[in-house]
PDB file of C-alpha atoms in Angstrom:
ATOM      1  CA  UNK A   1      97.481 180.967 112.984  1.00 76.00           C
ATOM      2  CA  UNK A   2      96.332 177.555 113.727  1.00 87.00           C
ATOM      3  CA  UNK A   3      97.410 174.210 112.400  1.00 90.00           C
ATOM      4  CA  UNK A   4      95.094 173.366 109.163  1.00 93.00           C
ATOM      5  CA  UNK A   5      92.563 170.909 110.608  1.00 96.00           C
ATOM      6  CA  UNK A   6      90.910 167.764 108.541  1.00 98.00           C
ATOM      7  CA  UNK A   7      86.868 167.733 108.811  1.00 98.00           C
ATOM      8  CA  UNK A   8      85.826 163.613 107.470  1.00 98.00           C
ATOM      9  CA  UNK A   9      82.155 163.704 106.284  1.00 98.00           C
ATOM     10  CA  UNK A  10      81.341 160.042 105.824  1.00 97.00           C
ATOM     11  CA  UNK A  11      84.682 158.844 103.720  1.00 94.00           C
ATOM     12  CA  UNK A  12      85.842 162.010 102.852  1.00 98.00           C
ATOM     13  CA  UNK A  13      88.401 163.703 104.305  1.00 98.00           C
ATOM     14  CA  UNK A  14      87.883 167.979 103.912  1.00 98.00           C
ATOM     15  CA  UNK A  15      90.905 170.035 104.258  1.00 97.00           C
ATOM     16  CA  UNK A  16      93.517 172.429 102.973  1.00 95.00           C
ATOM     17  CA  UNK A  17      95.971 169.386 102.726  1.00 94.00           C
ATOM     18  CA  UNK A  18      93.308 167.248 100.696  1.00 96.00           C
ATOM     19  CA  UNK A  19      92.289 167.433  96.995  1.00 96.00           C
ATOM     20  CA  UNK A  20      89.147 170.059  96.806  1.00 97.00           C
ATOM     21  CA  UNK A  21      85.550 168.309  97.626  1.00 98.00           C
ATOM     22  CA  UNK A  22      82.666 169.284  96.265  1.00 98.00           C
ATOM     23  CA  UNK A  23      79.503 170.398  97.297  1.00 98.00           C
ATOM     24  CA  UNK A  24      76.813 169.743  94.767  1.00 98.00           C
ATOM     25  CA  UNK A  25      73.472 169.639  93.662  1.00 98.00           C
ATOM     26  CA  UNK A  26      69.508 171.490  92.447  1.00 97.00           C
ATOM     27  CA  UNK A  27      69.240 174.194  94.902  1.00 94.00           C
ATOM     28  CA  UNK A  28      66.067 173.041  96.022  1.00 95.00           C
ATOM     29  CA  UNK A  29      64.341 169.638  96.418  1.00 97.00           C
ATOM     30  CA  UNK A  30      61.777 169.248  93.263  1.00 97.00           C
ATOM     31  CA  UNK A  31      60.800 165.214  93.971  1.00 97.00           C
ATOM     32  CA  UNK A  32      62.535 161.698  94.834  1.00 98.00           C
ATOM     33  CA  UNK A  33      62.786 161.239  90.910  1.00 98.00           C
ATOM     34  CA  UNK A  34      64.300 164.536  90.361  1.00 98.00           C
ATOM     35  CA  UNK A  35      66.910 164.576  93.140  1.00 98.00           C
ATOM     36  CA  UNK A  36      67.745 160.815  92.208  1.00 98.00           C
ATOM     37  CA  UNK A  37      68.486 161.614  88.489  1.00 98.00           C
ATOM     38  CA  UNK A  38      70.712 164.805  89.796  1.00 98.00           C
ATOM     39  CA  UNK A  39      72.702 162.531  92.035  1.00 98.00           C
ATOM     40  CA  UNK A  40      72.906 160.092  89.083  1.00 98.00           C
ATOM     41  CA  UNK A  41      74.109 162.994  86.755  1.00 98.00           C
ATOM     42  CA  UNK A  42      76.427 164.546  89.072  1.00 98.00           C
ATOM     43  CA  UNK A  43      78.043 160.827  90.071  1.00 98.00           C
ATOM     44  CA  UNK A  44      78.584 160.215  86.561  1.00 98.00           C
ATOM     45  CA  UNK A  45      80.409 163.880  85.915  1.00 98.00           C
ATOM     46  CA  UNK A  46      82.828 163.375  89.208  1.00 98.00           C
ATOM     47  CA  UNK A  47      83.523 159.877  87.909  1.00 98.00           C
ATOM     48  CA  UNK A  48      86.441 160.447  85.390  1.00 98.00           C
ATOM     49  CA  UNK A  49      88.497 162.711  88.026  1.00 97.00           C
ATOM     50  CA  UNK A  50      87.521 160.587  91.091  1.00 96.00           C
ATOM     51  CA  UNK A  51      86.451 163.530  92.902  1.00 96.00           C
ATOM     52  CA  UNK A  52      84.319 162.869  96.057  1.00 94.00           C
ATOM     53  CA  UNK A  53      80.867 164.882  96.363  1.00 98.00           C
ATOM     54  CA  UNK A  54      78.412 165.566  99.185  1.00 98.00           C
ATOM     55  CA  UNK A  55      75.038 165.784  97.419  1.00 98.00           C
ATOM     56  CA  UNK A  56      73.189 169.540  98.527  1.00 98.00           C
ATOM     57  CA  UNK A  57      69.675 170.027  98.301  1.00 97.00           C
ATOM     58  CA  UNK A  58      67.567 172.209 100.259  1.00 96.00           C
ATOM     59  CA  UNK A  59      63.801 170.551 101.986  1.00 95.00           C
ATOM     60  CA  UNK A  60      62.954 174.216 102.474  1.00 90.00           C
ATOM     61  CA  UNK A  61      64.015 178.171 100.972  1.00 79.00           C
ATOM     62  CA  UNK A  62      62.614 180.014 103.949  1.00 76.00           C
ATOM     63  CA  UNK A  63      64.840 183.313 103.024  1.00 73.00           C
ATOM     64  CA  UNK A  64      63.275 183.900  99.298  1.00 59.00           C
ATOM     65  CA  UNK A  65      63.012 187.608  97.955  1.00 62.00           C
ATOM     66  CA  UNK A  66      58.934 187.277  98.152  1.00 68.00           C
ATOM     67  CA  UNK A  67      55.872 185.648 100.349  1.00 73.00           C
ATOM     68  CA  UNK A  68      54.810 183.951  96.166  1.00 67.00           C
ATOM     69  CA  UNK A  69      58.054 182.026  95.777  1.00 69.00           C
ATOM     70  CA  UNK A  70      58.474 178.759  96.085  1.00 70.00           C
ATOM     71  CA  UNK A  71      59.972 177.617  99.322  1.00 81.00           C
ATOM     72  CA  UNK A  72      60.365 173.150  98.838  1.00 82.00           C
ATOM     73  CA  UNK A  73      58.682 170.602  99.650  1.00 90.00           C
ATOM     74  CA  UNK A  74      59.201 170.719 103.520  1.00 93.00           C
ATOM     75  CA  UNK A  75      61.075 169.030 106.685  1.00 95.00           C
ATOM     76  CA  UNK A  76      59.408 165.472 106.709  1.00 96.00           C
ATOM     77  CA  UNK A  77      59.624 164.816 102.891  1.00 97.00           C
ATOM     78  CA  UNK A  78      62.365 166.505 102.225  1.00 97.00           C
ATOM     79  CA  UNK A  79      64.555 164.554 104.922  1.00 98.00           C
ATOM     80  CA  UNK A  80      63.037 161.322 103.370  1.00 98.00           C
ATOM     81  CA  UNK A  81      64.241 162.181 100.327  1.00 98.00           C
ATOM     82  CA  UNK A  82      67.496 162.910 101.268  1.00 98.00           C
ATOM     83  CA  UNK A  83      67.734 160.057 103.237  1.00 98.00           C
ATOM     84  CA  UNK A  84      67.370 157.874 100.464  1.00 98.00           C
ATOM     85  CA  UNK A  85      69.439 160.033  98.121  1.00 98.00           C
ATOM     86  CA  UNK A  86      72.291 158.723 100.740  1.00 98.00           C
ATOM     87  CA  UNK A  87      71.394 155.181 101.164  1.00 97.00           C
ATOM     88  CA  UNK A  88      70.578 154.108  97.697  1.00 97.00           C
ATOM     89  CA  UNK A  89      73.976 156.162  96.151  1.00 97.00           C
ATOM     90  CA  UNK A  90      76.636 155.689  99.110  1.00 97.00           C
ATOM     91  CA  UNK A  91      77.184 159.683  99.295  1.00 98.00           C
ATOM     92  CA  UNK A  92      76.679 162.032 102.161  1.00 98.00           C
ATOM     93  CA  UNK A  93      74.423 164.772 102.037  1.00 98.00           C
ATOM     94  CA  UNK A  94      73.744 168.331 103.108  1.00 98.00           C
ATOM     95  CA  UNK A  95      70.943 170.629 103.763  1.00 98.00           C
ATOM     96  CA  UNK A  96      69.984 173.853 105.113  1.00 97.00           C
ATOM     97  CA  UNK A  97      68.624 174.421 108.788  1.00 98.00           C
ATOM     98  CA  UNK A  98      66.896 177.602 109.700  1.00 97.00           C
ATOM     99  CA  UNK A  99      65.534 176.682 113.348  1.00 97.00           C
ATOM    100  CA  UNK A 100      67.196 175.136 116.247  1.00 98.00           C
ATOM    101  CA  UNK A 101      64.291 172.598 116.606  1.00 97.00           C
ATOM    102  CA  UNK A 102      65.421 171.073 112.570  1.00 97.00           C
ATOM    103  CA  UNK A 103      68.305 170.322 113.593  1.00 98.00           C
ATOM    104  CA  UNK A 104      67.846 166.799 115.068  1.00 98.00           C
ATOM    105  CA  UNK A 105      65.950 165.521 112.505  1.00 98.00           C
ATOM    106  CA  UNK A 106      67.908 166.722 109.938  1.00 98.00           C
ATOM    107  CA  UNK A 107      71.178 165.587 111.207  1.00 98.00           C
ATOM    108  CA  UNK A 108      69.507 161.746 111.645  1.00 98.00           C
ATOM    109  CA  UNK A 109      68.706 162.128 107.762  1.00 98.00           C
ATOM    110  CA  UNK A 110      72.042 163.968 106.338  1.00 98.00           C
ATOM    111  CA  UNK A 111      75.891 164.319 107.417  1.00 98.00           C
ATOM    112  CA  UNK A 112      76.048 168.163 107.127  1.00 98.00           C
ATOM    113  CA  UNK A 113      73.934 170.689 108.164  1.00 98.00           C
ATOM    114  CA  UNK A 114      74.154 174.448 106.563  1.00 98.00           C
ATOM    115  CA  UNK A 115      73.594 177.452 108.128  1.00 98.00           C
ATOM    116  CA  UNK A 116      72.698 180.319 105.761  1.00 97.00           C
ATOM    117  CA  UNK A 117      74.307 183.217 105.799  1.00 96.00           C
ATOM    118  CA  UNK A 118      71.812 185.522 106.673  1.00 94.00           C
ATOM    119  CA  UNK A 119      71.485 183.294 110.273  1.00 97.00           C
ATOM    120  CA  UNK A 120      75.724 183.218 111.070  1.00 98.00           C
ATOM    121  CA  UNK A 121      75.147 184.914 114.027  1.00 97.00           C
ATOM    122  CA  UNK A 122      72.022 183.102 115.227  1.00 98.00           C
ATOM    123  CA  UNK A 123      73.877 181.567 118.575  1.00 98.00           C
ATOM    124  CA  UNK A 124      70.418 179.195 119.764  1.00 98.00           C
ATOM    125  CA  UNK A 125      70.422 177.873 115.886  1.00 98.00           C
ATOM    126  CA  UNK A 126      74.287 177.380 115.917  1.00 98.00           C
ATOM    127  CA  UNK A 127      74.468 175.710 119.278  1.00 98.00           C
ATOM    128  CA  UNK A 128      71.475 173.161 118.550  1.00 98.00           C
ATOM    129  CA  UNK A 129      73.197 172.413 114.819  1.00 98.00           C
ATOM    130  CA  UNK A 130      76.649 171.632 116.763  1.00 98.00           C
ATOM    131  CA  UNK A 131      74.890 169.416 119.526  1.00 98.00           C
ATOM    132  CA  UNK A 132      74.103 167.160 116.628  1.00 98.00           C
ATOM    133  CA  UNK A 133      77.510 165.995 116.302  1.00 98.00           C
ATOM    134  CA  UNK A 134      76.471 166.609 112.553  1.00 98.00           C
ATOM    135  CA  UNK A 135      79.161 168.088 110.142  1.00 98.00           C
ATOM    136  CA  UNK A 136      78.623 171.976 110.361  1.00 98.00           C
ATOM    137  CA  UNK A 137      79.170 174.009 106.889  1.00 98.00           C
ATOM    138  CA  UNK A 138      78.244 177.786 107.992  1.00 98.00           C
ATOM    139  CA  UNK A 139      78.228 180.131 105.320  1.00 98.00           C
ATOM    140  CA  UNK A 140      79.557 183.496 105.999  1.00 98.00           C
ATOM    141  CA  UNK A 141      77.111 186.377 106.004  1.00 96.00           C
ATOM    142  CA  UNK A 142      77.239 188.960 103.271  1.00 94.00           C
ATOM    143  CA  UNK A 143      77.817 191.795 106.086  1.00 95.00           C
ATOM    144  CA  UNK A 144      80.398 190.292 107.980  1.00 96.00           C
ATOM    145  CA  UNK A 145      84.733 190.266 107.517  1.00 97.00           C
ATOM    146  CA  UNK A 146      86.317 186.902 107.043  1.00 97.00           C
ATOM    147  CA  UNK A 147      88.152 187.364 110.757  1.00 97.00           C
ATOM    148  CA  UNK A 148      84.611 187.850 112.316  1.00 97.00           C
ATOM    149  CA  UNK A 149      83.934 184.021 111.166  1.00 98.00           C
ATOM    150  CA  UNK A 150      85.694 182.763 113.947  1.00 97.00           C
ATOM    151  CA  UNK A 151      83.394 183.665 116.595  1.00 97.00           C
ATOM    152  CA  UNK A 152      80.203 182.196 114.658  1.00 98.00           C
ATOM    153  CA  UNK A 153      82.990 178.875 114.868  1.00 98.00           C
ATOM    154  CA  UNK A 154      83.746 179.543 118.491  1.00 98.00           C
ATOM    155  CA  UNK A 155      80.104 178.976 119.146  1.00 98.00           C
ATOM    156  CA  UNK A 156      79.719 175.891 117.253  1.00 98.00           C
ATOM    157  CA  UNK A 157      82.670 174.431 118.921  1.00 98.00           C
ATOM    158  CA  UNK A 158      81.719 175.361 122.457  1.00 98.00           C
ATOM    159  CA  UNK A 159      79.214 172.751 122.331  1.00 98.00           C
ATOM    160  CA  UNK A 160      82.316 170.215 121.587  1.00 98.00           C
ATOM    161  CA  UNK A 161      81.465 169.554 117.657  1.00 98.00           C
ATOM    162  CA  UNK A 162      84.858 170.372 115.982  1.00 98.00           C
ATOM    163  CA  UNK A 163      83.490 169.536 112.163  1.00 98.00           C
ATOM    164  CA  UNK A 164      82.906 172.930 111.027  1.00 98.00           C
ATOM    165  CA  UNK A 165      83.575 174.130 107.597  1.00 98.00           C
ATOM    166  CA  UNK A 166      83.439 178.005 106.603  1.00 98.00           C
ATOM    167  CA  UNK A 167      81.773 179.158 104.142  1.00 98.00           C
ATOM    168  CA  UNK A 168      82.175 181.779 101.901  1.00 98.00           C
ATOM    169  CA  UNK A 169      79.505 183.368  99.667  1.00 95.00           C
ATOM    170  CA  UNK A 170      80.485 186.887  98.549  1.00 94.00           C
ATOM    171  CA  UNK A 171      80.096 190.200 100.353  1.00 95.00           C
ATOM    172  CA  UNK A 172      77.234 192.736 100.018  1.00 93.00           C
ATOM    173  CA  UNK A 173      78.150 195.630  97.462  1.00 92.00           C
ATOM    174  CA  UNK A 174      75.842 198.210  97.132  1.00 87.00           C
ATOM    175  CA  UNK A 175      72.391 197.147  95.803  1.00 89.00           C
ATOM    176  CA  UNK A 176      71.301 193.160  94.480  1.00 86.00           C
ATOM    177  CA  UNK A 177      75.193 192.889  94.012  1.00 90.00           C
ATOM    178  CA  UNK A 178      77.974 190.826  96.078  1.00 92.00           C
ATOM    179  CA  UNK A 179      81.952 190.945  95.391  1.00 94.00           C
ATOM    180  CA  UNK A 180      83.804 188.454  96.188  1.00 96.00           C
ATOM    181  CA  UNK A 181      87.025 189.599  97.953  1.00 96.00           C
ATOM    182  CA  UNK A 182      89.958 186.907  97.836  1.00 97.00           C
ATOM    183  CA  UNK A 183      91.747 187.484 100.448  1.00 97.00           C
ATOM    184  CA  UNK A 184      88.882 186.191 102.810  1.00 97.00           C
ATOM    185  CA  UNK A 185      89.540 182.791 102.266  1.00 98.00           C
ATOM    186  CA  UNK A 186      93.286 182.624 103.343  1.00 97.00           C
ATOM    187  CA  UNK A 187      91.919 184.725 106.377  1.00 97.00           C
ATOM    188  CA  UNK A 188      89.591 182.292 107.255  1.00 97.00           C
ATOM    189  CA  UNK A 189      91.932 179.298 106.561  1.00 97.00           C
ATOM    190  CA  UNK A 190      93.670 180.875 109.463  1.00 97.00           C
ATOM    191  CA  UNK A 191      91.060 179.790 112.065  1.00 97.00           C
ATOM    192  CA  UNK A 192      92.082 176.136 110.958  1.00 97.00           C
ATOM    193  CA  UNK A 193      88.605 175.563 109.981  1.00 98.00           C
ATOM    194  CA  UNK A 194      88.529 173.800 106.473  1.00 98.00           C
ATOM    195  CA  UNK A 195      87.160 176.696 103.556  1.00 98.00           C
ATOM    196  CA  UNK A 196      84.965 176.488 101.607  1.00 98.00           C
ATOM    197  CA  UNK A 197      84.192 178.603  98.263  1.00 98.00           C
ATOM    198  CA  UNK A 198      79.891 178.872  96.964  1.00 97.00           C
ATOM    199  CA  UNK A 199      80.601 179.553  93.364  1.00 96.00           C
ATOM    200  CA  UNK A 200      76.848 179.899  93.280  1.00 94.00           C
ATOM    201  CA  UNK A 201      75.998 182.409  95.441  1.00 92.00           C
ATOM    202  CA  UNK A 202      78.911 184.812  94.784  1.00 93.00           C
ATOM    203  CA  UNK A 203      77.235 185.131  91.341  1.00 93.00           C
ATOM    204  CA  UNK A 204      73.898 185.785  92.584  1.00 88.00           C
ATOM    205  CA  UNK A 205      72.169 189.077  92.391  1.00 83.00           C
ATOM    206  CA  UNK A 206      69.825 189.425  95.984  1.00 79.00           C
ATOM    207  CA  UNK A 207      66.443 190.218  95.031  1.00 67.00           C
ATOM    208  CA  UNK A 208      67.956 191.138  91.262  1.00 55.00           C
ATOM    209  CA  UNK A 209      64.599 190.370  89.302  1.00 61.00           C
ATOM    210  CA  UNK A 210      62.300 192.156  91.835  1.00 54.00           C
ATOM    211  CA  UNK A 211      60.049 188.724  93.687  1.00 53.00           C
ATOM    212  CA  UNK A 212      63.631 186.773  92.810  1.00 60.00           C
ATOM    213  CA  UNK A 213      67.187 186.983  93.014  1.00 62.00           C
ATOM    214  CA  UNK A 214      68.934 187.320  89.632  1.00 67.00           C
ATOM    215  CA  UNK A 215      72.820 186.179  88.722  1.00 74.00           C
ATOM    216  CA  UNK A 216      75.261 185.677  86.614  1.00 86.00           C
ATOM    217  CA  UNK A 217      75.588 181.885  86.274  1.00 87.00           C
ATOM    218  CA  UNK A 218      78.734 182.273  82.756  1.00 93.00           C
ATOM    219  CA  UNK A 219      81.261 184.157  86.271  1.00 94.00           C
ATOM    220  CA  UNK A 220      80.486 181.130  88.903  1.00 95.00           C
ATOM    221  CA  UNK A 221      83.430 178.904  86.889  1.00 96.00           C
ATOM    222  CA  UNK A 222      85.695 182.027  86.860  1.00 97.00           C
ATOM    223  CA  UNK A 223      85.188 182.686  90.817  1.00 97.00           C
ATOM    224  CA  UNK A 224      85.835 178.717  91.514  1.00 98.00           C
ATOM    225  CA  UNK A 225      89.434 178.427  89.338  1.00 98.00           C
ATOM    226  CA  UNK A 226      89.936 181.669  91.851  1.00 98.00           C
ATOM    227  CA  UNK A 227      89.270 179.894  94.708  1.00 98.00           C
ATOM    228  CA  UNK A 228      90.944 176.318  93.612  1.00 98.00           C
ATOM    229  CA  UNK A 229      94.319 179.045  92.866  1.00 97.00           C
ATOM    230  CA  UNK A 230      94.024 180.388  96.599  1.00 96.00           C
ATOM    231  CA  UNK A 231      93.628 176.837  97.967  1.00 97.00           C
ATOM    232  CA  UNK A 232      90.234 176.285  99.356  1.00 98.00           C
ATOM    233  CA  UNK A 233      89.415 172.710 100.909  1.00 98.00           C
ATOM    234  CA  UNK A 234      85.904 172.486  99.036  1.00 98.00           C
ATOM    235  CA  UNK A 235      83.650 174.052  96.410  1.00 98.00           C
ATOM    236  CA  UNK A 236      79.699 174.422  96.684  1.00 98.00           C
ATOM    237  CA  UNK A 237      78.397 174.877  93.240  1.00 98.00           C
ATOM    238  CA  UNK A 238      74.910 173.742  92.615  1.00 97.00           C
ATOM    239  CA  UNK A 239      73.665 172.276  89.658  1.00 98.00           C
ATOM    240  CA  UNK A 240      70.334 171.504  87.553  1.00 98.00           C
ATOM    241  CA  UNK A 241      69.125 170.041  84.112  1.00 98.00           C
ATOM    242  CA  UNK A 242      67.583 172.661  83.017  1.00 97.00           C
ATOM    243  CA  UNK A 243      68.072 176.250  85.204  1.00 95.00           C
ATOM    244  CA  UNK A 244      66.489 178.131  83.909  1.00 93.00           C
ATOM    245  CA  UNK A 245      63.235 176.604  84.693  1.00 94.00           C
ATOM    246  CA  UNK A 246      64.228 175.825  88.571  1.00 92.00           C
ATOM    247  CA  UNK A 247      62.585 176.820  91.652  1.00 91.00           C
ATOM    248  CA  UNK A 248      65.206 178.783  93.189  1.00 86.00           C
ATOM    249  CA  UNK A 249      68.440 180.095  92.115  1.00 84.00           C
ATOM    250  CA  UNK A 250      68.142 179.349  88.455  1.00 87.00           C
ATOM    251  CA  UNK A 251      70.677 182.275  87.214  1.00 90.00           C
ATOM    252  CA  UNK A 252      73.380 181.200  89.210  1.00 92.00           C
ATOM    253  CA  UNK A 253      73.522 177.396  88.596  1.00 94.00           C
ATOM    254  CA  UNK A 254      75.222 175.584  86.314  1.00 96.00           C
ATOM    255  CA  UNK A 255      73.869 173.354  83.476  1.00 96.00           C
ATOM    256  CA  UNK A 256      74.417 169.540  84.982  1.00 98.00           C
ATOM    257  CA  UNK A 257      75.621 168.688  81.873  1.00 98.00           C
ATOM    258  CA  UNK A 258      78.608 170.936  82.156  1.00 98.00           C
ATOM    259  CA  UNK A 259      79.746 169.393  85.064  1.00 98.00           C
ATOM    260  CA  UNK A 260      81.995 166.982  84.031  1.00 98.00           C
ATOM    261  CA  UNK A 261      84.481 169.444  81.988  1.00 98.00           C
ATOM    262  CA  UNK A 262      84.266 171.880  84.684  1.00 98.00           C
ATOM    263  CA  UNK A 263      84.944 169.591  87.578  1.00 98.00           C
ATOM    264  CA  UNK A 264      87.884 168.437  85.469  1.00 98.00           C
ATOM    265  CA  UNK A 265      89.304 171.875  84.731  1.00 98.00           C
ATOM    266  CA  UNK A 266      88.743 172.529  88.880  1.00 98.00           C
ATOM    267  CA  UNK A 267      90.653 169.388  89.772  1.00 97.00           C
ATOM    268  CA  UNK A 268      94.032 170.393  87.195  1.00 97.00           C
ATOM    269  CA  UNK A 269      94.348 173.384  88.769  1.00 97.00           C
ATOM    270  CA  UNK A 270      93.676 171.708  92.627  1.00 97.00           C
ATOM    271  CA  UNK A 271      96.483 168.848  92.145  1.00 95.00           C
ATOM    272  CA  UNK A 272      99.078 172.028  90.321  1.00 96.00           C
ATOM    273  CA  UNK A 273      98.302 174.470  93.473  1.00 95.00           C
ATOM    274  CA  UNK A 274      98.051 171.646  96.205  1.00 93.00           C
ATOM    275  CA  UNK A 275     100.994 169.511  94.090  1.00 87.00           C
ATOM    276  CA  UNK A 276      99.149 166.101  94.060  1.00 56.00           C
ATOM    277  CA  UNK A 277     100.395 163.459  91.711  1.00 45.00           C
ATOM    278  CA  UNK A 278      98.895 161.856  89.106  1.00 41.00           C
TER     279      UNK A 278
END
């Protein structure tokens, strides 16, 4: 087993020895306006615990259920956006890559670059995100084990980046359904590599309403005070105003509004299971 290491994004320190981050905001990117009152929102909810957030938008859903979906608002808007999302409210930011030739723009506009799931295993897109220097959050794919994760993190590292984060985001079970098995995460933690839980996706159902995924937004809460118990460095839960009307992933976010009592709940049970004081 190796020694826990300590990934810094910006100021924050990510790690099993640190209170839990978060990883927040709308699945996709709607406008400037929209992601600015999100951030503004989701500031305001991590305020009365002092919890430290990396703001999460996607500039483009190129793995929806159907061709008439929406995908964003694409790479050259959506990197301005996010861009200013960071300047104007002093918090880093992530977003999704899905080809190698993203990832240099969209490591000069955010601090952490995501590789979905369903690409884990691409090695070009893996090496190009770690020769960014960028902080790497890879999500683990719904057909692998937790122990396979540290080859997708032997790749990233071979190129010399050592900020990777794992990700996990619930395991294929049967048909439009992922489980989330528990005992990944302390298996994972075992590579060193700060964990990270997606509350989101664990609740989603893959392709569940036919042209969309469904999910089961009222079980992402349960699945994070699971996570928090087992330890994890971080938690990715994305939020919106109103969900249900969302572009993407509206059954398995939670109400922004929310935030602040569940983010409060989340950090209790992080300072009792890591033993923080006060």
């Amino acid at each position: 087993m190796t020694a826990p290491r300590i990934v810094t994004v910006a100021d924050i320190e990510i790690g099993a020895t640190r209170p839990v981050a978060l990883i927040t905001g709308p699945c996709q990117l709607e406008s400037l306006d929209h992601a600015r009152m999100m951030a503004e929102r989701i500031a305001a909810a991590c305020a009365p615990t002092g919890t430290r957030f990396i703001f999460k938008a996607s500039y483009d859903k190129a793995n929806r259920s159907s061709i008439g979906t929406a995908r964003g608002l694409g790479l050259d808007e959506g990197l301005s956006i996010l861009s200013r999302i960071r300047d104007e409210f002093g918090c880093p930011v992530l977003t999704d890559v899905h080809l190698p030739d993203h990832c240099g723009p969209a490591a000069e506009a955010c601090d952490v670059l995501q590789i979905p799931a369903f690409l884990c295993r691409q090695t070009d897109l893996l090496l190009a995100a770690g020769e960014t220097g960028a902080a790497i959050n890879v999500k683990k794919g719904q057909f692998l084990a937790p122990w396979d994760m540290e080859h997708v993190a032997a790749k990233i590292a071979s190129t010399g980046n050592a900020r990777i984060l794992l990700c996990d985001r619930g395991t294929s079970f049967g048909y439009n359904t992922l489980v989330s098995d528990f005992r990944g995460l302390p298996i994972m933690a075992r590579t060193g590599w700060p964990v990270v839980f997606d509350a989101t996706h664990s609740v989603q159902q893959p392709g569940g309403q036919g042209t969309t995924s469904g999910g089961q937004r009222e079980f992402a809460p349960v699945l994070a005070r699971a996570a928090v118990a087992v330890g994890v460095s971080a938690l990715f839960i994305e939020t919106h105003e109103a969900p249900d009307r969302a572009p993407s992933d509206g059954p398995n976010m939670i109400p922004v509004d929310e935030m602040e009592g569940l983010i409060g709940r989340l950090r209790a049970l992080d300072d009792l299971v890591k033993g923080w004081e006060g």
